[in-house]
Amino acid sequence: MDLVQLQRQFVDYKTSLYHEGFLDEQFTQLQELQDENNPDFVVEVVSLFFEDSERLLNELARALEQQNIDYKRIDAHVHQLKGSSSSIGAQRVQKVCIAFRNYCEEQNVEGCLKCLQQVRHEYSLVKTKLESLFQLEQQILTAGGSFPM
Amino acid sequence: MLSCGGGSGGCSKDMAVELGDEPHVLAVDDNLIDRKLVERLLKNSSCKVTTAENALRALDYLGLGNDTLEGTVSEVNMIITDYCMPGMTGYELLKKIKESSVLKEVPVVIMSSENIPTRISQCLEEGAKMFMLKPLKQSDVKQLTWHLMKCRN
């Protein structure tokens, strides 16, 4: 695939991610913070997000397995996940977190378990998509292209 | 909601920082991603940045903590802190700073992901210079640091 085709594919893919609600305006903000002095900023922050989210998801699963569920602790974890997903623009993950917190407040274990499943799903989707986006970006750079296009 | 500390208190006393020097900001947030983000936003606005992952560490850094070592107190021109933190909240941190004769003139900005009017007015009443909603944008921080520089000169 030549550079122009790659670039078109990249733009189309990125547009679709916004269109489908996987990413929001905050992701654009992140990209605007990247420059020649900080060329890997977006990848760095997103990688931190991946690590942190995986840790939180594991903590959540563990907390929901307990005999006596500590809803305060669960809420604290979800609050963290909501915050970081919001900060990188992972809109669909953030939305599930909002519902998750409501179930925590109601101390509704069924609701919480359902949300955990949903948030895991949305997280996994956005992770795959962002990785694909970064891969396309890398291909463009390798083919001699540059950013912003 | 943007004020620059008028009145007899005036703007933050210049903590021995020369004109033209980069302002030194202490950013406090328990969320790793948010810390990285606020650090970049502030650096892009020509600030020197120190981050702390909770209020207690922040207090130590400021010289108000129990574990502050003699001679290691650093000078900051502004503190920006998250509201919701485990242990001591940003609001409680704000109060401690305002109670300190040494630090009460340092502008404190509170950030929160939640838009709760009573929380906002509580912080402003306690002396916060500004309350900012997360996620932060570059334009928010540029505006903030512009005001900070204006106050210093």
PDB file of C-alpha atoms in Angstrom:
ATOM      1  CA  MET A   1       0.000   0.000   0.000  1.00  0.00           C
ATOM      2  CA  ASP A   2       1.419   3.381  -0.881  1.00  0.00           C
ATOM      3  CA  LEU A   3       1.704   6.369   1.396  1.00  0.00           C
ATOM      4  CA  VAL A   4      -1.387   8.178   0.122  1.00  0.00           C
ATOM      5  CA  GLN A   5      -3.517   5.051   0.565  1.00  0.00           C
ATOM      6  CA  LEU A   6      -2.161   4.535   4.063  1.00  0.00           C
ATOM      7  CA  GLN A   7      -2.884   8.096   4.985  1.00  0.00           C
ATOM      8  CA  ARG A   8      -6.436   7.821   3.675  1.00  0.00           C
ATOM      9  CA  GLN A   9      -6.933   4.604   5.586  1.00  0.00           C
ATOM     10  CA  PHE A  10      -5.635   6.277   8.725  1.00  0.00           C
ATOM     11  CA  VAL A  11      -7.952   9.269   8.436  1.00  0.00           C
ATOM     12  CA  ASP A  12     -10.960   7.065   7.691  1.00  0.00           C
ATOM     13  CA  TYR A  13     -10.192   4.772  10.582  1.00  0.00           C
ATOM     14  CA  LYS A  14      -9.683   7.596  13.041  1.00  0.00           C
ATOM     15  CA  THR A  15     -12.894   9.284  11.896  1.00  0.00           C
ATOM     16  CA  SER A  16     -14.833   6.071  12.404  1.00  0.00           C
ATOM     17  CA  LEU A  17     -13.524   5.756  15.968  1.00  0.00           C
ATOM     18  CA  TYR A  18     -14.929   9.175  16.808  1.00  0.00           C
ATOM     19  CA  HIS A  19     -18.114   8.476  14.908  1.00  0.00           C
ATOM     20  CA  GLU A  20     -18.738   5.243  16.772  1.00  0.00           C
ATOM     21  CA  GLY A  21     -18.083   6.891  20.120  1.00  0.00           C
ATOM     22  CA  PHE A  22     -14.903   4.988  20.959  1.00  0.00           C
ATOM     23  CA  LEU A  23     -12.985   8.240  21.153  1.00  0.00           C
ATOM     24  CA  ASP A  24     -14.045  11.768  21.929  1.00  0.00           C
ATOM     25  CA  GLU A  25     -12.653  15.289  21.788  1.00  0.00           C
ATOM     26  CA  GLN A  26     -10.304  14.579  24.689  1.00  0.00           C
ATOM     27  CA  PHE A  27      -8.266  12.241  22.484  1.00  0.00           C
ATOM     28  CA  THR A  28      -7.787  15.140  20.084  1.00  0.00           C
ATOM     29  CA  GLN A  29      -6.536  17.221  23.014  1.00  0.00           C
ATOM     30  CA  LEU A  30      -3.965  14.513  23.772  1.00  0.00           C
ATOM     31  CA  GLN A  31      -2.723  14.551  20.192  1.00  0.00           C
ATOM     32  CA  GLU A  32      -2.348  18.310  20.303  1.00  0.00           C
ATOM     33  CA  LEU A  33      -0.019  17.924  23.268  1.00  0.00           C
ATOM     34  CA  GLN A  34       2.371  15.869  21.154  1.00  0.00           C
ATOM     35  CA  ASP A  35       5.144  17.718  19.304  1.00  0.00           C
ATOM     36  CA  GLU A  36       8.752  17.247  18.174  1.00  0.00           C
ATOM     37  CA  ASN A  37       9.896  17.540  21.788  1.00  0.00           C
ATOM     38  CA  ASN A  38       7.403  14.914  22.930  1.00  0.00           C
ATOM     39  CA  PRO A  39       6.846  12.724  19.847  1.00  0.00           C
ATOM     40  CA  ASP A  40       5.598   9.707  21.777  1.00  0.00           C
ATOM     41  CA  PHE A  41       3.325  11.442  24.227  1.00  0.00           C
ATOM     42  CA  VAL A  42       0.076   9.882  23.056  1.00  0.00           C
ATOM     43  CA  VAL A  43       1.459   6.352  22.963  1.00  0.00           C
ATOM     44  CA  GLU A  44       3.008   6.854  26.407  1.00  0.00           C
ATOM     45  CA  VAL A  45      -0.187   8.077  28.014  1.00  0.00           C
ATOM     46  CA  VAL A  46      -2.318   5.446  26.310  1.00  0.00           C
ATOM     47  CA  SER A  47       0.111   2.715  27.402  1.00  0.00           C
ATOM     48  CA  LEU A  48      -0.191   3.937  30.975  1.00  0.00           C
ATOM     49  CA  PHE A  49      -3.939   3.824  30.556  1.00  0.00           C
ATOM     50  CA  PHE A  50      -3.763   0.201  29.371  1.00  0.00           C
ATOM     51  CA  GLU A  51      -1.605  -0.874  32.313  1.00  0.00           C
ATOM     52  CA  ASP A  52      -3.634   1.004  34.864  1.00  0.00           C
ATOM     53  CA  SER A  53      -6.963  -0.212  33.495  1.00  0.00           C
ATOM     54  CA  GLU A  54      -5.901  -3.832  33.497  1.00  0.00           C
ATOM     55  CA  ARG A  55      -4.832  -3.514  37.093  1.00  0.00           C
ATOM     56  CA  LEU A  56      -8.149  -1.905  38.029  1.00  0.00           C
ATOM     57  CA  LEU A  57     -10.210  -4.512  36.155  1.00  0.00           C
ATOM     58  CA  ASN A  58      -8.416  -7.291  38.032  1.00  0.00           C
ATOM     59  CA  GLU A  59      -8.992  -5.527  41.341  1.00  0.00           C
ATOM     60  CA  LEU A  60     -12.660  -5.124  40.495  1.00  0.00           C
ATOM     61  CA  ALA A  61     -13.083  -8.795  39.634  1.00  0.00           C
ATOM     62  CA  ARG A  62     -11.405  -9.771  42.888  1.00  0.00           C
ATOM     63  CA  ALA A  63     -13.485  -7.352  44.937  1.00  0.00           C
ATOM     64  CA  LEU A  64     -16.732  -8.669  43.453  1.00  0.00           C
ATOM     65  CA  GLU A  65     -15.783 -12.250  44.294  1.00  0.00           C
ATOM     66  CA  GLN A  66     -15.643 -11.518  48.014  1.00  0.00           C
ATOM     67  CA  GLN A  67     -18.208 -12.857  50.482  1.00  0.00           C
ATOM     68  CA  ASN A  68     -18.767  -9.416  51.924  1.00  0.00           C
ATOM     69  CA  ILE A  69     -18.511  -7.000  49.050  1.00  0.00           C
ATOM     70  CA  ASP A  70     -16.830  -3.723  49.842  1.00  0.00           C
ATOM     71  CA  TYR A  71     -18.805  -1.360  47.613  1.00  0.00           C
ATOM     72  CA  LYS A  72     -16.793   1.650  48.698  1.00  0.00           C
ATOM     73  CA  ARG A  73     -13.634   0.013  47.485  1.00  0.00           C
ATOM     74  CA  ILE A  74     -15.271  -0.981  44.214  1.00  0.00           C
ATOM     75  CA  ASP A  75     -16.569   2.544  43.736  1.00  0.00           C
ATOM     76  CA  ALA A  76     -13.085   3.933  44.335  1.00  0.00           C
ATOM     77  CA  HIS A  77     -11.650   1.685  41.615  1.00  0.00           C
ATOM     78  CA  VAL A  78     -14.421   2.538  39.156  1.00  0.00           C
ATOM     79  CA  HIS A  79     -13.908   6.223  39.913  1.00  0.00           C
ATOM     80  CA  GLN A  80     -10.254   5.826  38.936  1.00  0.00           C
ATOM     81  CA  LEU A  81     -11.149   4.011  35.739  1.00  0.00           C
ATOM     82  CA  LYS A  82     -13.773   6.606  34.894  1.00  0.00           C
ATOM     83  CA  GLY A  83     -11.227   9.350  35.441  1.00  0.00           C
ATOM     84  CA  SER A  84      -8.488   7.893  33.319  1.00  0.00           C
ATOM     85  CA  SER A  85     -10.789   6.830  30.492  1.00  0.00           C
ATOM     86  CA  SER A  86     -12.220  10.340  30.455  1.00  0.00           C
ATOM     87  CA  SER A  87      -8.736  11.851  30.388  1.00  0.00           C
ATOM     88  CA  ILE A  88      -7.696   9.940  27.292  1.00  0.00           C
ATOM     89  CA  GLY A  89     -11.048  10.248  25.540  1.00  0.00           C
ATOM     90  CA  ALA A  90     -12.160   6.611  25.819  1.00  0.00           C
ATOM     91  CA  GLN A  91     -15.784   7.646  25.867  1.00  0.00           C
ATOM     92  CA  ARG A  92     -17.516   4.256  25.817  1.00  0.00           C
ATOM     93  CA  VAL A  93     -15.449   2.982  28.732  1.00  0.00           C
ATOM     94  CA  GLN A  94     -16.239   6.146  30.656  1.00  0.00           C
ATOM     95  CA  LYS A  95     -19.967   5.737  30.037  1.00  0.00           C
ATOM     96  CA  VAL A  96     -20.053   2.224  31.446  1.00  0.00           C
ATOM     97  CA  CYS A  97     -18.181   3.460  34.516  1.00  0.00           C
ATOM     98  CA  ILE A  98     -20.943   5.954  35.191  1.00  0.00           C
ATOM     99  CA  ALA A  99     -23.547   3.174  35.225  1.00  0.00           C
ATOM    100  CA  PHE A 100     -21.204   1.023  37.286  1.00  0.00           C
ATOM    101  CA  ARG A 101     -20.958   3.681  39.978  1.00  0.00           C
ATOM    102  CA  ASN A 102     -24.736   3.899  40.186  1.00  0.00           C
ATOM    103  CA  TYR A 103     -24.960   0.168  40.845  1.00  0.00           C
ATOM    104  CA  CYS A 104     -22.275   0.520  43.517  1.00  0.00           C
ATOM    105  CA  GLU A 105     -24.311   3.156  45.238  1.00  0.00           C
ATOM    106  CA  GLU A 106     -27.330   0.864  45.164  1.00  0.00           C
ATOM    107  CA  GLN A 107     -25.131  -2.005  46.383  1.00  0.00           C
ATOM    108  CA  ASN A 108     -26.515  -4.022  43.526  1.00  0.00           C
ATOM    109  CA  VAL A 109     -24.166  -6.971  42.954  1.00  0.00           C
ATOM    110  CA  GLU A 110     -25.920  -8.175  39.801  1.00  0.00           C
ATOM    111  CA  GLY A 111     -25.702  -4.734  38.271  1.00  0.00           C
ATOM    112  CA  CYS A 112     -22.061  -4.460  39.245  1.00  0.00           C
ATOM    113  CA  LEU A 113     -21.177  -7.800  37.723  1.00  0.00           C
ATOM    114  CA  LYS A 114     -22.966  -6.886  34.530  1.00  0.00           C
ATOM    115  CA  CYS A 115     -21.091  -3.592  34.372  1.00  0.00           C
ATOM    116  CA  LEU A 116     -17.782  -5.277  34.992  1.00  0.00           C
ATOM    117  CA  GLN A 117     -18.425  -7.498  32.011  1.00  0.00           C
ATOM    118  CA  GLN A 118     -19.435  -4.512  29.898  1.00  0.00           C
ATOM    119  CA  VAL A 119     -16.482  -2.380  30.920  1.00  0.00           C
ATOM    120  CA  ARG A 120     -14.102  -5.251  30.204  1.00  0.00           C
ATOM    121  CA  HIS A 121     -15.657  -5.553  26.768  1.00  0.00           C
ATOM    122  CA  GLU A 122     -15.477  -1.849  25.984  1.00  0.00           C
ATOM    123  CA  TYR A 123     -11.942  -1.647  27.293  1.00  0.00           C
ATOM    124  CA  SER A 124     -10.852  -4.544  25.129  1.00  0.00           C
ATOM    125  CA  LEU A 125     -12.475  -2.945  22.070  1.00  0.00           C
ATOM    126  CA  VAL A 126     -10.859   0.462  22.543  1.00  0.00           C
ATOM    127  CA  LYS A 127      -7.502  -1.154  23.256  1.00  0.00           C
ATOM    128  CA  THR A 128      -7.608  -3.125  20.009  1.00  0.00           C
ATOM    129  CA  LYS A 129      -8.689  -0.082  18.051  1.00  0.00           C
ATOM    130  CA  LEU A 130      -6.048   2.206  19.497  1.00  0.00           C
ATOM    131  CA  GLU A 131      -3.381  -0.400  18.841  1.00  0.00           C
ATOM    132  CA  SER A 132      -4.535  -0.602  15.223  1.00  0.00           C
ATOM    133  CA  LEU A 133      -4.457   3.173  14.970  1.00  0.00           C
ATOM    134  CA  PHE A 134      -0.915   3.332  16.322  1.00  0.00           C
ATOM    135  CA  GLN A 135       0.126   0.569  13.942  1.00  0.00           C
ATOM    136  CA  LEU A 136      -1.222   2.537  10.972  1.00  0.00           C
ATOM    137  CA  GLU A 137       0.596   5.598  12.242  1.00  0.00           C
ATOM    138  CA  GLN A 138       3.827   3.639  12.400  1.00  0.00           C
ATOM    139  CA  GLN A 139       3.332   2.331   8.863  1.00  0.00           C
ATOM    140  CA  ILE A 140       2.864   5.890   7.636  1.00  0.00           C
ATOM    141  CA  LEU A 141       6.039   7.024   9.388  1.00  0.00           C
ATOM    142  CA  THR A 142       7.954   4.082   7.954  1.00  0.00           C
ATOM    143  CA  ALA A 143       6.672   4.885   4.464  1.00  0.00           C
ATOM    144  CA  GLY A 144       8.105   8.365   4.818  1.00  0.00           C
ATOM    145  CA  GLY A 145       5.000  10.214   5.892  1.00  0.00           C
ATOM    146  CA  SER A 146       4.766  12.579   8.839  1.00  0.00           C
ATOM    147  CA  PHE A 147       2.282  13.984  11.309  1.00  0.00           C
ATOM    148  CA  PRO A 148       0.217  16.107  11.313  1.00  0.00           C
ATOM    149  CA  MET A 149      -0.744  15.186   7.760  1.00  0.00           C
TER     150      MET A 149
ATOM    151  CA  MET B   1     -14.806  31.864  38.393  1.00  0.00           C
ATOM    152  CA  LEU B   2     -11.393  33.216  37.548  1.00  0.00           C
ATOM    153  CA  SER B   3      -9.998  35.483  40.215  1.00  0.00           C
ATOM    154  CA  CYS B   4      -6.509  36.729  40.748  1.00  0.00           C
ATOM    155  CA  GLY B   5      -6.346  37.357  44.465  1.00  0.00           C
ATOM    156  CA  GLY B   6      -7.118  41.082  44.739  1.00  0.00           C
ATOM    157  CA  GLY B   7      -7.455  43.013  47.963  1.00  0.00           C
ATOM    158  CA  SER B   8      -4.963  43.397  50.762  1.00  0.00           C
ATOM    159  CA  GLY B   9      -3.700  39.857  50.396  1.00  0.00           C
ATOM    160  CA  GLY B  10      -2.682  40.678  46.863  1.00  0.00           C
ATOM    161  CA  CYS B  11      -1.198  38.193  44.526  1.00  0.00           C
ATOM    162  CA  SER B  12       1.126  35.474  45.664  1.00  0.00           C
ATOM    163  CA  LYS B  13       4.279  36.812  47.240  1.00  0.00           C
ATOM    164  CA  ASP B  14       7.147  36.181  44.947  1.00  0.00           C
ATOM    165  CA  MET B  15       8.956  33.294  46.504  1.00  0.00           C
ATOM    166  CA  ALA B  16      12.377  34.568  45.504  1.00  0.00           C
ATOM    167  CA  VAL B  17      11.732  33.878  41.832  1.00  0.00           C
ATOM    168  CA  GLU B  18      13.159  36.367  39.377  1.00  0.00           C
ATOM    169  CA  LEU B  19      11.077  37.963  36.652  1.00  0.00           C
ATOM    170  CA  GLY B  20      11.200  35.806  33.546  1.00  0.00           C
ATOM    171  CA  ASP B  21      11.762  32.609  35.481  1.00  0.00           C
ATOM    172  CA  GLU B  22       9.433  29.753  34.863  1.00  0.00           C
ATOM    173  CA  PRO B  23       6.761  29.398  37.539  1.00  0.00           C
ATOM    174  CA  HIS B  24       7.095  26.278  39.622  1.00  0.00           C
ATOM    175  CA  VAL B  25       3.842  24.371  39.990  1.00  0.00           C
ATOM    176  CA  LEU B  26       3.111  21.494  42.333  1.00  0.00           C
ATOM    177  CA  ALA B  27       0.489  19.177  40.813  1.00  0.00           C
ATOM    178  CA  VAL B  28      -1.260  16.738  43.134  1.00  0.00           C
ATOM    179  CA  ASP B  29      -3.364  13.853  41.799  1.00  0.00           C
ATOM    180  CA  ASP B  30      -3.744  10.197  42.783  1.00  0.00           C
ATOM    181  CA  ASN B  31      -4.453   9.161  39.174  1.00  0.00           C
ATOM    182  CA  LEU B  32      -1.310   8.330  37.218  1.00  0.00           C
ATOM    183  CA  ILE B  33      -2.721   9.248  33.818  1.00  0.00           C
ATOM    184  CA  ASP B  34      -4.025  12.561  35.097  1.00  0.00           C
ATOM    185  CA  ARG B  35      -0.658  13.362  36.656  1.00  0.00           C
ATOM    186  CA  LYS B  36       1.068  12.791  33.347  1.00  0.00           C
ATOM    187  CA  LEU B  37      -1.497  14.875  31.538  1.00  0.00           C
ATOM    188  CA  VAL B  38      -1.410  17.848  33.902  1.00  0.00           C
ATOM    189  CA  GLU B  39       2.371  17.762  33.870  1.00  0.00           C
ATOM    190  CA  ARG B  40       2.466  18.030  30.073  1.00  0.00           C
ATOM    191  CA  LEU B  41      -0.205  20.740  30.034  1.00  0.00           C
ATOM    192  CA  LEU B  42       1.778  22.807  32.540  1.00  0.00           C
ATOM    193  CA  LYS B  43       5.123  22.226  30.800  1.00  0.00           C
ATOM    194  CA  ASN B  44       3.535  23.359  27.541  1.00  0.00           C
ATOM    195  CA  SER B  45       2.672  26.558  29.371  1.00  0.00           C
ATOM    196  CA  SER B  46       6.308  27.045  30.345  1.00  0.00           C
ATOM    197  CA  CYS B  47       6.036  25.896  33.923  1.00  0.00           C
ATOM    198  CA  LYS B  48       8.440  23.852  35.947  1.00  0.00           C
ATOM    199  CA  VAL B  49       6.414  20.967  37.380  1.00  0.00           C
ATOM    200  CA  THR B  50       6.651  18.735  40.429  1.00  0.00           C
ATOM    201  CA  THR B  51       3.987  16.073  40.895  1.00  0.00           C
ATOM    202  CA  ALA B  52       2.734  14.395  44.056  1.00  0.00           C
ATOM    203  CA  GLU B  53       0.493  11.360  44.203  1.00  0.00           C
ATOM    204  CA  ASN B  54      -1.393  12.344  47.333  1.00  0.00           C
ATOM    205  CA  ALA B  55      -1.947  15.225  49.747  1.00  0.00           C
ATOM    206  CA  LEU B  56       0.450  13.927  52.403  1.00  0.00           C
ATOM    207  CA  ARG B  57       3.334  13.778  49.940  1.00  0.00           C
ATOM    208  CA  ALA B  58       2.381  17.265  48.794  1.00  0.00           C
ATOM    209  CA  LEU B  59       2.480  18.563  52.367  1.00  0.00           C
ATOM    210  CA  ASP B  60       5.896  16.998  52.919  1.00  0.00           C
ATOM    211  CA  TYR B  61       7.161  18.642  49.762  1.00  0.00           C
ATOM    212  CA  LEU B  62       5.768  21.994  50.867  1.00  0.00           C
ATOM    213  CA  GLY B  63       7.358  21.730  54.265  1.00  0.00           C
ATOM    214  CA  LEU B  64       4.123  21.236  56.170  1.00  0.00           C
ATOM    215  CA  GLY B  65       4.321  17.496  56.598  1.00  0.00           C
ATOM    216  CA  ASN B  66       5.391  15.337  59.516  1.00  0.00           C
ATOM    217  CA  ASP B  67       8.152  13.828  57.446  1.00  0.00           C
ATOM    218  CA  THR B  68       9.615  17.023  56.067  1.00  0.00           C
ATOM    219  CA  LEU B  69      13.361  16.991  56.360  1.00  0.00           C
ATOM    220  CA  GLU B  70      15.136  20.122  57.454  1.00  0.00           C
ATOM    221  CA  GLY B  71      16.416  22.154  54.516  1.00  0.00           C
ATOM    222  CA  THR B  72      14.462  20.383  51.806  1.00  0.00           C
ATOM    223  CA  VAL B  73      11.501  22.732  51.541  1.00  0.00           C
ATOM    224  CA  SER B  74      10.891  23.717  47.962  1.00  0.00           C
ATOM    225  CA  GLU B  75       9.295  26.878  46.747  1.00  0.00           C
ATOM    226  CA  VAL B  76       6.265  26.749  44.536  1.00  0.00           C
ATOM    227  CA  ASN B  77       4.341  29.492  42.792  1.00  0.00           C
ATOM    228  CA  MET B  78       1.113  27.567  42.449  1.00  0.00           C
ATOM    229  CA  ILE B  79      -0.495  24.343  43.607  1.00  0.00           C
ATOM    230  CA  ILE B  80      -3.010  22.487  41.481  1.00  0.00           C
ATOM    231  CA  THR B  81      -4.754  19.585  43.147  1.00  0.00           C
ATOM    232  CA  ASP B  82      -7.420  17.009  42.472  1.00  0.00           C
ATOM    233  CA  TYR B  83     -10.381  17.154  44.816  1.00  0.00           C
ATOM    234  CA  CYS B  84     -11.140  13.435  45.247  1.00  0.00           C
ATOM    235  CA  MET B  85      -8.109  11.715  46.672  1.00  0.00           C
ATOM    236  CA  PRO B  86      -7.895   8.877  49.176  1.00  0.00           C
ATOM    237  CA  GLY B  87      -6.842   9.882  52.679  1.00  0.00           C
ATOM    238  CA  MET B  88      -6.744  13.653  52.609  1.00  0.00           C
ATOM    239  CA  THR B  89      -8.881  15.349  49.958  1.00  0.00           C
ATOM    240  CA  GLY B  90      -7.841  18.316  47.847  1.00  0.00           C
ATOM    241  CA  TYR B  91     -10.173  20.451  49.924  1.00  0.00           C
ATOM    242  CA  GLU B  92      -8.431  19.418  53.146  1.00  0.00           C
ATOM    243  CA  LEU B  93      -5.081  20.088  51.520  1.00  0.00           C
ATOM    244  CA  LEU B  94      -6.314  23.545  50.516  1.00  0.00           C
ATOM    245  CA  LYS B  95      -7.282  24.257  54.126  1.00  0.00           C
ATOM    246  CA  LYS B  96      -3.889  23.183  55.435  1.00  0.00           C
ATOM    247  CA  ILE B  97      -2.162  25.452  52.933  1.00  0.00           C
ATOM    248  CA  LYS B  98      -4.343  28.422  53.807  1.00  0.00           C
ATOM    249  CA  GLU B  99      -3.687  27.842  57.518  1.00  0.00           C
ATOM    250  CA  SER B 100       0.041  28.107  56.967  1.00  0.00           C
ATOM    251  CA  SER B 101       1.576  31.532  57.431  1.00  0.00           C
ATOM    252  CA  VAL B 102       4.323  30.621  54.981  1.00  0.00           C
ATOM    253  CA  LEU B 103       2.138  29.218  52.222  1.00  0.00           C
ATOM    254  CA  LYS B 104      -1.243  30.892  52.473  1.00  0.00           C
ATOM    255  CA  GLU B 105      -0.444  33.325  49.643  1.00  0.00           C
ATOM    256  CA  VAL B 106       0.322  30.544  47.173  1.00  0.00           C
ATOM    257  CA  PRO B 107      -2.573  30.224  44.723  1.00  0.00           C
ATOM    258  CA  VAL B 108      -4.313  26.862  44.923  1.00  0.00           C
ATOM    259  CA  VAL B 109      -6.391  25.492  42.061  1.00  0.00           C
ATOM    260  CA  ILE B 110      -8.783  22.600  42.609  1.00  0.00           C
ATOM    261  CA  MET B 111      -9.636  20.117  39.822  1.00  0.00           C
ATOM    262  CA  SER B 112     -12.510  17.709  39.773  1.00  0.00           C
ATOM    263  CA  SER B 113     -14.284  15.447  37.320  1.00  0.00           C
ATOM    264  CA  GLU B 114     -17.554  16.207  39.067  1.00  0.00           C
ATOM    265  CA  ASN B 115     -19.452  19.436  38.561  1.00  0.00           C
ATOM    266  CA  ILE B 116     -20.985  19.916  42.007  1.00  0.00           C
ATOM    267  CA  PRO B 117     -21.884  23.569  42.747  1.00  0.00           C
ATOM    268  CA  THR B 118     -21.689  23.195  46.538  1.00  0.00           C
ATOM    269  CA  ARG B 119     -18.252  21.633  46.197  1.00  0.00           C
ATOM    270  CA  ILE B 120     -17.122  24.481  43.952  1.00  0.00           C
ATOM    271  CA  SER B 121     -18.350  27.231  46.269  1.00  0.00           C
ATOM    272  CA  GLN B 122     -16.916  25.436  49.288  1.00  0.00           C
ATOM    273  CA  CYS B 123     -13.479  25.443  47.658  1.00  0.00           C
ATOM    274  CA  LEU B 124     -13.650  29.038  46.525  1.00  0.00           C
ATOM    275  CA  GLU B 125     -14.832  30.142  49.964  1.00  0.00           C
ATOM    276  CA  GLU B 126     -11.884  28.371  51.508  1.00  0.00           C
ATOM    277  CA  GLY B 127      -9.598  30.426  49.283  1.00  0.00           C
ATOM    278  CA  ALA B 128      -9.048  28.389  46.141  1.00  0.00           C
ATOM    279  CA  LYS B 129      -8.061  30.653  43.264  1.00  0.00           C
ATOM    280  CA  MET B 130      -9.983  28.595  40.775  1.00  0.00           C
ATOM    281  CA  PHE B 131     -11.944  25.422  40.304  1.00  0.00           C
ATOM    282  CA  MET B 132     -11.386  23.492  37.091  1.00  0.00           C
ATOM    283  CA  LEU B 133     -13.378  20.649  35.602  1.00  0.00           C
ATOM    284  CA  LYS B 134     -11.592  17.575  34.346  1.00  0.00           C
ATOM    285  CA  PRO B 135     -10.538  16.522  31.854  1.00  0.00           C
ATOM    286  CA  LEU B 136      -8.297  19.556  31.576  1.00  0.00           C
ATOM    287  CA  LYS B 137      -7.686  21.192  28.237  1.00  0.00           C
ATOM    288  CA  GLN B 138      -4.644  23.095  27.045  1.00  0.00           C
ATOM    289  CA  SER B 139      -6.672  26.313  26.788  1.00  0.00           C
ATOM    290  CA  ASP B 140      -7.728  26.031  30.471  1.00  0.00           C
ATOM    291  CA  VAL B 141      -4.158  25.667  31.634  1.00  0.00           C
ATOM    292  CA  LYS B 142      -2.795  28.386  29.351  1.00  0.00           C
ATOM    293  CA  GLN B 143      -5.379  30.792  30.731  1.00  0.00           C
ATOM    294  CA  LEU B 144      -4.527  29.776  34.272  1.00  0.00           C
ATOM    295  CA  THR B 145      -0.782  30.209  33.885  1.00  0.00           C
ATOM    296  CA  TRP B 146      -1.256  33.503  32.079  1.00  0.00           C
ATOM    297  CA  HIS B 147      -3.092  34.804  35.122  1.00  0.00           C
ATOM    298  CA  LEU B 148      -0.416  33.423  37.401  1.00  0.00           C
ATOM    299  CA  MET B 149       2.325  35.242  35.503  1.00  0.00           C
ATOM    300  CA  LYS B 150       0.281  38.433  35.395  1.00  0.00           C
ATOM    301  CA  CYS B 151      -0.140  38.348  39.162  1.00  0.00           C
ATOM    302  CA  ARG B 152       3.541  37.832  39.753  1.00  0.00           C
ATOM    303  CA  ASN B 153       4.500  40.937  37.732  1.00  0.00           C
TER     304      ASN B 153
END
